[in-house]
Coordinates of C-alpha atoms in Angstrom, one line a residue:
M1 CA 0.0 0.0 0.0
K2 CA 1.3 3.4 -1.0
P3 CA 1.8 6.0 1.9
T4 CA -0.8 8.2 0.3
D5 CA -3.3 5.4 0.4
H6 CA -3.2 5.2 4.2
P7 CA -6.8 5.9 5.6
L8 CA -5.4 8.6 7.9
N9 CA -3.7 10.4 5.0
R10 CA -6.9 10.2 2.9
F11 CA -8.8 11.7 5.9
F12 CA -6.4 14.7 6.2
Q13 CA -6.4 15.2 2.5
G14 CA -10.2 15.5 2.3
P15 CA -12.7 15.8 5.1
G16 CA -10.0 15.9 7.7
K17 CA -8.8 19.3 6.6
T18 CA -12.4 20.6 6.6
F19 CA -12.9 19.3 10.1
L20 CA -9.7 20.8 11.4
G21 CA -10.6 24.1 9.9
G22 CA -13.9 24.1 11.6
A23 CA -12.4 23.0 14.9
L24 CA -9.9 25.8 14.7
V25 CA -12.5 28.6 14.3
V26 CA -14.7 27.0 17.0
I27 CA -11.8 26.7 19.5
L28 CA -10.2 30.1 19.0
P29 CA -12.8 32.2 20.9
F30 CA -12.4 29.9 23.9
Q31 CA -8.6 30.1 23.6
K32 CA -8.9 33.9 23.4
R33 CA -10.9 34.1 26.6
L34 CA -8.7 31.7 28.5
L35 CA -5.6 33.7 27.6
Y36 CA -6.9 36.8 29.2
L37 CA -8.1 34.9 32.3
T38 CA -4.6 33.8 33.1
G39 CA -3.7 37.4 33.7
G40 CA -3.4 39.1 37.1
L41 CA -6.6 41.1 37.0
Y42 CA -8.9 38.0 37.1
Y43 CA -8.4 37.1 40.7
R44 CA -11.9 35.6 41.5
R45 CA -14.2 33.2 39.8
D46 CA -17.4 35.0 40.9
F47 CA -17.5 38.7 40.3
T48 CA -20.8 39.4 42.0
E49 CA -19.2 41.3 44.9
V50 CA -16.1 42.6 43.0
I51 CA -17.6 46.1 42.3
G52 CA -14.3 47.9 42.7
A53 CA -12.9 46.6 39.4
R54 CA -15.8 47.9 37.3
G55 CA -14.3 51.1 35.9
Y56 CA -11.0 49.4 35.1
F57 CA -12.9 46.5 33.6
Y58 CA -14.6 48.8 31.0
Q59 CA -11.4 50.6 30.3
Q60 CA -9.8 47.3 29.5
L61 CA -12.7 46.2 27.4
R62 CA -12.6 49.4 25.3
Q63 CA -9.0 48.5 24.4
G64 CA -10.1 45.0 23.3
K65 CA -8.2 43.4 26.2
L66 CA -11.2 41.9 27.9
V67 CA -13.1 39.6 25.6
L68 CA -16.2 37.6 26.1
W69 CA -16.9 38.8 29.6
D70 CA -20.5 39.5 30.6
A71 CA -20.4 42.5 32.9
V72 CA -24.2 42.7 33.4
Q73 CA -24.4 39.1 34.7
A74 CA -21.2 39.6 36.7
T75 CA -23.1 41.9 39.0
G76 CA -25.6 39.2 39.9
I77 CA -28.7 40.6 38.2
P78 CA -31.5 37.9 38.1
F79 CA -31.4 35.7 35.1
P80 CA -34.4 37.1 33.1
T81 CA -32.7 40.4 32.4
Y82 CA -31.8 40.6 28.7
L83 CA -29.5 37.6 28.6
F84 CA -32.1 35.0 29.4
D85 CA -35.0 34.3 27.1
L86 CA -37.0 31.2 27.6
F87 CA -37.8 30.8 23.9
N88 CA -34.2 31.0 22.7
P89 CA -33.2 27.3 22.3
S90 CA -29.6 27.9 23.4
S91 CA -30.8 29.8 26.5
L92 CA -32.3 26.6 27.9
F93 CA -28.8 25.7 29.0
Y94 CA -29.0 28.6 31.4
T95 CA -31.6 26.9 33.5
F96 CA -29.0 24.4 34.6
L97 CA -26.6 27.2 35.6
L98 CA -28.7 29.2 38.0
R99 CA -27.8 29.6 41.7
D100 CA -30.4 31.1 44.0
G101 CA -32.1 32.7 40.9
Y102 CA -28.9 34.3 39.7
L103 CA -26.8 33.4 36.7
R104 CA -23.2 33.8 37.9
N105 CA -20.4 35.2 35.8
L106 CA -18.4 32.1 34.9
P107 CA -21.2 30.1 33.2
A108 CA -22.4 33.2 31.5
Q109 CA -19.0 33.7 30.0
W110 CA -18.9 30.2 28.7
M111 CA -22.3 30.5 27.1
L112 CA -21.3 33.8 25.5
T113 CA -18.1 32.2 24.2
F114 CA -20.3 29.4 22.8
H115 CA -22.3 31.9 20.8
C116 CA -19.1 33.5 19.4
S117 CA -17.8 30.0 18.3
L118 CA -21.3 29.4 16.8
G119 CA -21.0 32.5 14.7
A120 CA -17.5 31.6 13.7
L121 CA -18.6 28.1 12.6
G122 CA -21.4 29.7 10.5
A123 CA -19.0 32.0 8.8
Y124 CA -16.7 29.1 8.0
L125 CA -19.5 27.1 6.5
L126 CA -20.7 30.1 4.6
G127 CA -17.2 30.3 3.0
L128 CA -17.3 26.7 2.0
S129 CA -20.8 27.1 0.6
L130 CA -19.5 30.0 -1.6
N131 CA -16.8 27.7 -2.9
L132 CA -14.0 29.9 -1.6
G133 CA -11.8 27.1 -0.3
R134 CA -10.8 26.0 3.2
T135 CA -8.2 28.6 3.7
A136 CA -10.5 31.5 2.9
S137 CA -13.3 29.9 5.0
V138 CA -11.0 29.6 8.0
V139 CA -10.1 33.3 7.7
M140 CA -13.8 34.2 7.6
G141 CA -14.5 32.1 10.7
V142 CA -11.6 33.6 12.7
I143 CA -12.8 37.1 11.8
M144 CA -16.4 36.3 12.8
G145 CA -15.4 34.9 16.2
C146 CA -12.7 37.4 17.2
C147 CA -13.5 40.7 15.4
G148 CA -13.7 44.0 17.1
V149 CA -17.5 44.4 17.3
V150 CA -17.9 41.0 18.9
V151 CA -15.2 41.8 21.4
I152 CA -16.7 45.2 22.5
K153 CA -20.3 44.1 22.4
S154 CA -19.8 41.1 24.5
V155 CA -20.6 43.4 27.4
E156 CA -24.2 43.4 25.9
P157 CA -24.5 39.7 25.2
M158 CA -27.9 39.8 23.5
M159 CA -26.2 41.6 20.6
V160 CA -23.8 38.7 20.2
H161 CA -26.7 36.2 20.7
T162 CA -28.5 37.9 17.8
F163 CA -25.5 38.4 15.5
A164 CA -24.2 34.9 15.9
W165 CA -26.9 33.4 13.7
A166 CA -26.5 35.8 10.8
P167 CA -23.9 33.7 8.9
F168 CA -26.3 30.7 8.9
V169 CA -29.1 32.9 7.4
F170 CA -26.9 33.8 4.4
L171 CA -25.4 30.3 4.3
F172 CA -28.8 28.8 3.5
L173 CA -29.9 31.8 1.3
N174 CA -26.8 31.0 -0.8
R175 CA -27.6 27.3 -0.9
A176 CA -31.2 28.2 -1.9
R177 CA -29.9 30.1 -4.9
Q178 CA -27.5 27.3 -5.8
R179 CA -29.9 24.4 -5.5
E180 CA -33.3 26.1 -6.0
L181 CA -34.8 24.0 -3.1
K182 CA -37.6 25.3 -0.9
R183 CA -36.0 23.3 2.0
E184 CA -33.0 25.7 2.0
G185 CA -35.3 28.7 2.2
L186 CA -37.1 27.1 5.2
W187 CA -33.8 26.7 7.0
A188 CA -32.8 30.3 6.3
G189 CA -36.1 31.4 7.9
V190 CA -35.4 29.2 10.9
F191 CA -32.1 30.8 11.6
L192 CA -33.6 34.3 10.9
G193 CA -36.1 33.4 13.7
F194 CA -33.2 32.5 15.9
C195 CA -31.8 36.0 15.3
F196 CA -35.1 37.4 16.5
L197 CA -35.0 35.1 19.6
G198 CA -31.5 36.4 20.3
G199 CA -33.1 39.3 22.0
H200 CA -31.7 42.6 20.5
P201 CA -34.2 44.4 18.3
Q202 CA -31.8 46.7 16.5
I203 CA -29.3 44.0 15.4
F204 CA -32.2 41.9 14.2
Y205 CA -33.6 44.8 12.2
Y206 CA -30.2 45.3 10.5
I207 CA -30.0 41.6 9.7
G208 CA -33.6 41.6 8.4
L209 CA -32.8 44.6 6.2
A210 CA -29.7 42.8 4.9
V211 CA -31.9 39.8 4.0
L212 CA -34.3 42.2 2.2
L213 CA -31.3 43.8 0.3
C214 CA -30.2 40.3 -0.6
A215 CA -33.7 39.5 -2.0
L216 CA -33.8 42.7 -4.0
Y217 CA -30.2 42.2 -5.4
G218 CA -31.1 38.6 -6.4
L219 CA -34.2 39.8 -8.1
V220 CA -32.4 42.4 -10.1
V221 CA -29.6 39.9 -11.2
D222 CA -32.1 37.2 -12.1
T223 CA -34.3 39.6 -14.0
E224 CA -31.3 40.6 -16.2
E225 CA -30.2 37.0 -16.7
S226 CA -33.6 35.1 -17.1
G227 CA -36.3 37.7 -17.3
A228 CA -38.8 39.1 -14.8
G229 CA -41.1 36.0 -14.7
A230 CA -38.3 33.5 -13.9
A231 CA -36.8 36.0 -11.4
W232 CA -40.0 36.4 -9.4
S233 CA -40.7 32.7 -9.5
R234 CA -37.2 32.0 -8.1
A235 CA -37.7 34.7 -5.4
F236 CA -41.0 33.2 -4.3
Q237 CA -39.5 29.8 -4.2
T238 CA -36.9 31.0 -1.7
Y239 CA -38.4 33.8 0.3
L240 CA -42.0 32.5 0.8
P241 CA -40.7 29.4 2.7
L242 CA -38.3 31.7 4.5
T243 CA -41.1 34.0 5.7
I244 CA -43.3 31.0 6.8
S245 CA -40.5 29.3 8.8
F246 CA -39.4 32.6 10.3
L247 CA -42.9 33.4 11.6
L248 CA -43.3 29.9 13.0
T249 CA -39.9 30.0 14.7
S250 CA -40.3 33.4 16.2
A251 CA -44.0 32.9 17.1
P252 CA -43.6 32.0 20.8
Q253 CA -41.5 35.1 21.6
M254 CA -43.5 37.3 19.2
A255 CA -46.7 36.3 21.0
H256 CA -45.0 36.9 24.3
Q257 CA -43.9 40.4 23.4
V258 CA -47.4 41.3 22.1
A259 CA -48.8 40.1 25.4
S260 CA -46.2 42.0 27.3
L261 CA -47.0 45.2 25.4
A262 CA -50.8 44.7 25.8
W263 CA -50.9 43.7 29.5
G264 CA -47.5 44.6 30.9
P265 CA -46.4 47.9 32.4
P266 CA -47.1 50.7 29.9
D267 CA -44.3 52.2 27.9
V268 CA -45.2 55.8 27.3
M269 CA -43.4 57.8 24.6
T270 CA -43.7 61.6 24.9
A271 CA -42.7 64.3 22.4
A272 CA -39.6 64.9 24.6
D273 CA -38.7 61.2 24.3
N274 CA -39.0 61.4 20.5
R275 CA -36.6 64.4 20.5
L276 CA -34.2 62.5 22.7
L277 CA -34.3 59.6 20.2
L278 CA -33.3 62.0 17.5
I279 CA -30.5 63.5 19.6
H280 CA -29.4 60.0 20.6
S281 CA -29.2 58.9 17.0
Q282 CA -27.0 62.0 16.2
T283 CA -24.6 61.4 19.1
G284 CA -24.5 57.7 18.3
S285 CA -23.4 58.3 14.8
A286 CA -19.9 57.3 13.6
E287 CA -17.5 60.0 12.5
L288 CA -15.1 59.8 9.7
S289 CA -12.1 60.0 12.1
L290 CA -13.4 56.8 13.7
L291 CA -12.6 54.8 10.6
F292 CA -9.0 54.8 11.8
N293 CA -10.2 52.1 14.2
F294 CA -10.1 49.7 11.2
L295 CA -6.3 50.1 11.4
F296 CA -5.5 51.2 14.9
P297 CA -7.7 49.6 17.5
A298 CA -8.8 51.8 20.4
L299 CA -6.8 54.8 19.2
E300 CA -10.0 56.9 18.7
G301 CA -12.8 57.2 21.3
G302 CA -16.5 57.1 20.7
H303 CA -19.3 54.6 21.2
G304 CA -18.4 50.9 21.7
E305 CA -20.0 50.2 18.4
T306 CA -17.2 52.1 16.7
Y307 CA -14.7 49.4 17.6
F308 CA -14.2 48.4 13.9
Y309 CA -11.0 46.3 14.0
V310 CA -11.2 43.2 11.8
G311 CA -7.4 42.6 11.4
I312 CA -4.9 44.1 9.0
M313 CA -4.5 41.3 6.5
P314 CA -8.3 40.7 6.3
L315 CA -8.8 44.4 5.5
V316 CA -6.3 44.3 2.7
L317 CA -7.9 41.1 1.4
A318 CA -11.3 42.7 1.4
W319 CA -9.8 45.5 -0.8
V320 CA -8.5 42.8 -3.2
A321 CA -12.1 41.6 -3.6
V322 CA -13.4 45.1 -4.2
L323 CA -10.7 46.0 -6.8
A324 CA -9.9 42.6 -8.5
L325 CA -13.4 41.0 -8.8
P326 CA -15.8 42.1 -11.5
F327 CA -18.9 43.9 -10.6
R328 CA -21.2 41.1 -11.6
S329 CA -19.4 38.5 -9.5
E330 CA -20.9 36.8 -6.4
A331 CA -19.0 39.3 -4.2
S332 CA -21.1 42.2 -5.6
F333 CA -23.9 41.8 -3.1
W334 CA -21.4 42.0 -0.2
K335 CA -19.8 45.1 -1.7
V336 CA -23.2 46.8 -1.8
L337 CA -23.9 45.7 1.7
V338 CA -20.7 47.1 3.1
L339 CA -21.1 50.4 1.2
A340 CA -24.7 50.9 2.3
S341 CA -23.9 50.0 5.9
L342 CA -20.9 52.4 6.0
I343 CA -23.1 55.2 4.8
L344 CA -25.9 54.4 7.3
M345 CA -23.3 53.9 10.1
M346 CA -22.3 57.6 9.7
G347 CA -25.9 58.5 10.8
G348 CA -26.4 62.2 11.4
N349 CA -23.0 63.0 10.0
L350 CA -24.3 62.4 6.5
G351 CA -27.5 64.0 5.2
I352 CA -29.1 60.7 4.1
H353 CA -29.8 59.7 7.8
K354 CA -31.8 62.8 8.5
I355 CA -33.9 62.2 5.3
L356 CA -34.6 58.6 6.3
V357 CA -35.6 59.6 9.8
Y358 CA -38.4 61.7 8.4
V359 CA -39.3 59.5 5.4
L360 CA -39.2 56.0 6.8
P361 CA -41.6 55.4 9.7
G362 CA -39.8 53.9 12.8
F363 CA -36.3 54.6 11.4
K364 CA -35.6 56.9 14.4
Y365 CA -36.0 54.0 16.8
F366 CA -32.7 52.5 15.4
R367 CA -31.2 55.0 17.9
L368 CA -27.5 54.3 17.4
P369 CA -26.6 54.4 13.7
S370 CA -23.0 53.2 14.5
R371 CA -24.5 49.7 15.1
W372 CA -24.6 49.3 11.4
V373 CA -21.0 48.2 11.9
F374 CA -22.3 44.7 12.6
L375 CA -23.2 44.5 8.9
V376 CA -20.0 46.2 7.9
H377 CA -18.1 43.4 9.7
L378 CA -20.2 40.7 8.2
G379 CA -19.7 42.1 4.7
V380 CA -15.9 42.7 5.2
L381 CA -15.3 39.1 6.4
V382 CA -17.0 37.7 3.4
L383 CA -15.1 40.0 1.1
A384 CA -11.9 39.0 2.8
G385 CA -12.8 35.4 1.9
F386 CA -13.4 36.3 -1.7
G387 CA -10.2 38.3 -1.9
L388 CA -8.1 35.5 -0.5
A389 CA -9.7 32.9 -2.8
R390 CA -8.9 35.2 -5.8
L391 CA -5.4 35.7 -4.5
L392 CA -4.7 32.0 -4.1
S393 CA -6.2 31.2 -7.6
V394 CA -3.4 33.1 -9.4
K395 CA -2.2 31.0 -12.4
Q396 CA 0.8 33.0 -13.5
A397 CA 3.6 35.1 -12.0
G398 CA 3.2 38.8 -12.1
E399 CA -0.4 39.1 -11.1
F400 CA -1.2 41.6 -8.3
A401 CA 2.2 43.2 -8.9
G402 CA 0.8 46.6 -7.9
F403 CA -0.3 45.6 -4.4
P404 CA 3.2 45.0 -3.0
R405 CA 4.2 48.5 -4.2
V406 CA 1.2 50.1 -2.6
L407 CA 1.8 48.3 0.7
A408 CA 5.5 49.3 0.6
I409 CA 4.5 52.9 0.2
V410 CA 2.0 52.7 3.1
M411 CA 4.6 51.0 5.3
G412 CA 7.2 53.7 4.4
G413 CA 4.7 56.4 5.3
L414 CA 4.0 54.7 8.7
L415 CA 7.7 54.5 9.4
L416 CA 8.1 58.2 8.6
V417 CA 5.3 59.0 11.0
M418 CA 6.8 56.9 13.7
V419 CA 10.2 58.5 13.4
S420 CA 8.6 61.9 13.5
L421 CA 6.7 61.0 16.6
I422 CA 9.8 59.7 18.3
A423 CA 11.6 63.0 17.5
V424 CA 8.6 65.1 18.7
G425 CA 8.4 63.0 21.8
H426 CA 11.6 64.5 23.2
L427 CA 9.9 68.0 23.2
E428 CA 8.4 68.0 26.7
I429 CA 6.8 71.4 26.2
L430 CA 4.2 70.1 23.7
P431 CA 0.7 69.4 25.1
R432 CA -0.6 65.8 25.3
V433 CA 2.9 64.5 24.5
G434 CA 2.1 61.4 26.6
Q435 CA -0.3 60.1 23.9
I436 CA 2.7 59.7 21.5
T437 CA 3.5 56.4 23.2
V438 CA 0.0 55.1 22.7
I439 CA 0.1 56.0 19.0
L440 CA 3.5 54.4 18.5
N441 CA 2.2 51.2 20.1
S442 CA -0.7 51.0 17.7
L443 CA 1.5 51.9 14.7
T444 CA 4.0 49.2 15.6
G445 CA 1.3 46.4 15.5
T446 CA -0.2 47.7 12.3
L447 CA 3.2 48.0 10.6
L448 CA 4.2 44.4 11.5
F449 CA 1.0 42.9 10.1
L450 CA 1.3 45.0 7.0
A451 CA 4.8 43.6 6.5
A452 CA 3.4 40.1 6.8
T453 CA 0.7 41.0 4.2
W454 CA 3.4 42.5 1.9
Y455 CA 5.3 39.2 2.2
V456 CA 2.2 37.2 1.1
F457 CA 1.8 39.4 -2.0
R458 CA 5.4 39.0 -2.9
R459 CA 5.0 35.2 -2.8
I460 CA 1.9 35.5 -4.9
R461 CA 3.6 37.7 -7.4
A462 CA 6.3 35.1 -7.7
G463 CA 3.6 32.5 -8.6
E464 CA 3.8 30.7 -5.2
A465 CA 0.5 29.7 -3.6
G466 CA 1.3 26.5 -1.9
L467 CA 0.4 24.9 1.4
S468 CA 3.1 26.7 3.3
L469 CA 1.8 30.1 2.2
R470 CA -1.7 29.1 3.2
F471 CA -0.6 28.1 6.6
F472 CA 1.3 31.4 7.0
I473 CA -1.8 33.4 6.0
V474 CA -4.0 31.6 8.6
A475 CA -1.3 31.9 11.2
V476 CA -1.0 35.7 10.7
V477 CA -4.8 36.3 10.9
V478 CA -5.0 34.1 14.1
L479 CA -2.0 35.9 15.6
D480 CA -3.6 39.3 14.8
L481 CA -7.2 38.6 16.0
A482 CA -6.7 36.0 18.7
F483 CA -3.5 37.1 20.3
Y484 CA -2.5 40.7 19.5
H485 CA -6.0 42.1 19.4
P486 CA -6.9 41.3 23.0
S487 CA -3.4 42.4 24.0
V488 CA -2.5 39.1 25.6
G489 CA 0.7 37.2 25.1
I490 CA 2.0 39.4 22.2
N491 CA 1.1 42.9 23.4
F492 CA 1.7 46.2 21.6
N493 CA -1.1 48.2 23.3
I494 CA 0.1 48.5 26.8
A495 CA 0.6 52.2 27.3
R496 CA -2.8 52.9 28.8
S497 CA -2.9 50.0 31.2
G498 CA -2.0 52.0 34.2
Q499 CA -4.4 54.9 33.7
E500 CA -7.6 55.4 35.6
F501 CA -10.8 56.1 33.8
G502 CA -13.9 57.7 35.2
Q503 CA -15.0 57.7 38.9
D504 CA -13.9 55.3 41.5
P505 CA -16.4 52.4 41.2
S506 CA -16.1 51.6 44.8
A507 CA -17.3 55.1 45.8
V508 CA -20.3 54.7 43.4
S509 CA -21.0 51.3 45.0
K510 CA -21.2 52.9 48.5
E511 CA -23.4 55.7 47.2
M512 CA -25.8 53.3 45.5
E513 CA -25.8 51.0 48.5
A514 CA -27.0 54.0 50.6
I515 CA -29.7 54.8 48.1
A516 CA -30.9 51.2 48.0
E517 CA -31.2 51.2 51.8
D518 CA -33.3 54.4 51.8
L519 CA -35.6 53.0 49.1
A520 CA -35.9 49.7 50.9
G521 CA -37.1 51.5 54.0
L522 CA -39.7 53.4 52.0
S523 CA -40.8 50.2 50.3
R524 CA -41.3 48.5 53.7
E525 CA -43.5 51.4 54.9
K526 CA -45.7 51.4 51.8
P527 CA -45.3 48.0 50.1
G528 CA -46.5 47.8 46.5
R529 CA -47.2 51.5 46.2
I530 CA -43.8 52.8 45.1
L531 CA -42.6 53.2 41.5
I532 CA -38.9 54.0 41.4
G533 CA -37.1 55.9 38.8
V534 CA -33.4 56.7 39.1
Q535 CA -31.8 59.7 37.4
G536 CA -28.2 60.5 36.9
V537 CA -26.9 57.0 36.3
R538 CA -25.1 57.3 33.0
T539 CA -22.2 54.9 32.7
P540 CA -22.6 51.1 32.3
W541 CA -20.7 50.3 35.5
E542 CA -22.8 52.8 37.5
R543 CA -25.9 51.1 36.1
N544 CA -24.7 47.7 37.1
V545 CA -23.7 48.8 40.6
S546 CA -27.1 50.4 41.2
Q547 CA -29.1 47.4 39.9
S548 CA -27.0 45.0 41.9
A549 CA -27.5 47.1 45.1
F550 CA -31.3 47.4 44.4
Y551 CA -31.7 43.7 44.0
R552 CA -29.8 42.9 47.1
H553 CA -32.2 45.1 49.1
R554 CA -35.3 43.8 47.3
V555 CA -36.0 47.2 45.8
H556 CA -37.4 47.0 42.2
S557 CA -37.4 49.6 39.5
F558 CA -39.9 49.0 36.8
F559 CA -37.7 50.5 34.1
P560 CA -34.0 49.6 34.0
I561 CA -31.6 52.2 35.3
D562 CA -30.4 53.2 31.9
G563 CA -33.8 53.7 30.5
Y564 CA -34.2 50.6 28.3
P565 CA -37.9 49.5 28.1
E566 CA -38.7 46.1 29.5
R567 CA -40.5 44.8 26.4
L568 CA -38.0 42.0 26.1
H569 CA -38.8 40.4 29.4
P570 CA -41.2 37.5 29.4
L571 CA -44.4 37.8 31.4
G572 CA -43.0 35.3 33.9
Y573 CA -40.4 37.8 34.9
W574 CA -43.0 40.4 35.9
E575 CA -45.0 37.7 37.8
M576 CA -41.8 36.8 39.6
V577 CA -41.0 40.4 40.5
W578 CA -44.5 41.3 41.7
K579 CA -44.8 38.1 43.7
M580 CA -41.6 38.9 45.6
D581 CA -43.2 41.8 47.4
E582 CA -46.8 40.7 46.9
M583 CA -47.3 43.6 44.5
P584 CA -50.6 43.7 42.6
R585 CA -50.7 42.3 39.1
A586 CA -51.9 45.6 37.6
I587 CA -50.2 48.7 38.9
N588 CA -52.2 51.9 39.3
L589 CA -49.7 54.5 38.1
L590 CA -51.9 57.4 39.3
G591 CA -52.0 56.0 42.8
A592 CA -48.3 55.0 42.9
Q593 CA -45.8 57.1 44.6
F594 CA -43.0 58.2 42.3
I595 CA -39.5 58.5 43.7
E596 CA -36.8 60.3 41.7
R597 CA -33.3 59.9 42.9
G598 CA -30.7 62.4 41.7
R599 CA -27.1 62.5 42.6
A600 CA -27.5 65.0 45.4
E601 CA -30.6 64.1 47.4
L602 CA -33.6 61.8 47.6
T603 CA -36.9 63.5 46.8
V604 CA -40.3 62.0 47.4

């Protein structure tokens, strides 16, 4: 028997490589989390009482250093709050992880990591479905599981729970177009329903609009190729089953939300609230300067949604797809999706957002336009897969000869900037000179990964696209997103680690503890007659501290501290809360005593 005929060799030449690629993208999010947890900051397994680290925790998260850590559940908030949804199939696992009605930090982290790995697997399978090859598919999976927006929004897990299913939706939409089978459309609808059950309305709306854009794009392409009749027939064959299966999958939670809106606590929107939504959408818009976050993670400030980092090599590969693939290729839809999402992400900083707010009913409720970055990341990771597949399909030497020159010019420019910053850094009289070290750290990492990308293009230009180069590409992307990006192991972003951000969380904890004690006393005097509203709590860690203190003292606010309406909570949650203090099923708001707590004093 020849060595190549050995069963193990045949396995690794065919399905074995596919399996190993899938295993890699699934394991990496867990590896990324464990790398951080070996550091000195993580000194307890249960963070319910560790309030003092909250400010530092968010500062670390903003730099991408803390990944897959659920801060909301870390404070010990009861399980139904946002993260838990009885009708989300994966959330059934949480019922086995509760302790005294609380979902503790550690199991919540593992489940959140599971969702990141799930999304990574979906992106990997999507790449295989698009016939991009195993190498490109692995790169897509790594980006999906470890990209910037997944890192930063792990603090709000329902966003990740919603976004994780998106690759599966487009996987089966692509299979439906390839095979023209109603079954594939049904599966796409099921996974779109899982997106809805994930729990975050805005992210689901964006995914739903992306599906609508995909339908319109397919309709236009099919009309040009086969005529209007055949195009509409094909669209109905795909999207009618999708709609039916989506409605059936989401029906339990949809019915629950309708019931909650009809019989739960009222959610009153005033004219002032509408104005605030418009203001919020303006302040939540991305600015052009924030696009630097695609190259330099955490160098610019702004909303957490503006954490755009997808890796250096994947970004260059996405440009390859944009520039090298013809307009009518399969990558065209993803080009349109990225362009449209980038424009909408700018929100109030571009005129089109203001027009859409007044023209499209309900558009203002999207609140934070910068969250379109979720679709930007989805489109960029697919374009990176297309770009890498095109790069590895080079048949003759000399192709892509211009890319190494451009990369060399960019690297030369970065080196010139770094030398200039080092020279300027010796001038102590300059203001904010301390930020130069931070900028140099970011430029160093970007320069190193650009150099690795330049090396890949040099090999491609020489006509080499063998197995060693493919391993090198995957290794660089993994090193970038799973090691450098969270600043663990290989660390270039360490300059800010010693700085303090915001108020001392321990002081806020003491203040909120005193407020909770006061409100608990009032609740005991007049049980069931007090509706609590808290003003002046603005930062996430203040919100978590206050809610944790409130629950410890059995004081219940009927709107979350940061103002999110409770429409996502199942009715069982309200029954549980009201039963605790024997509060009536229906609250008479006119007879309730309203308590507003500012930062200075308690007013009744």
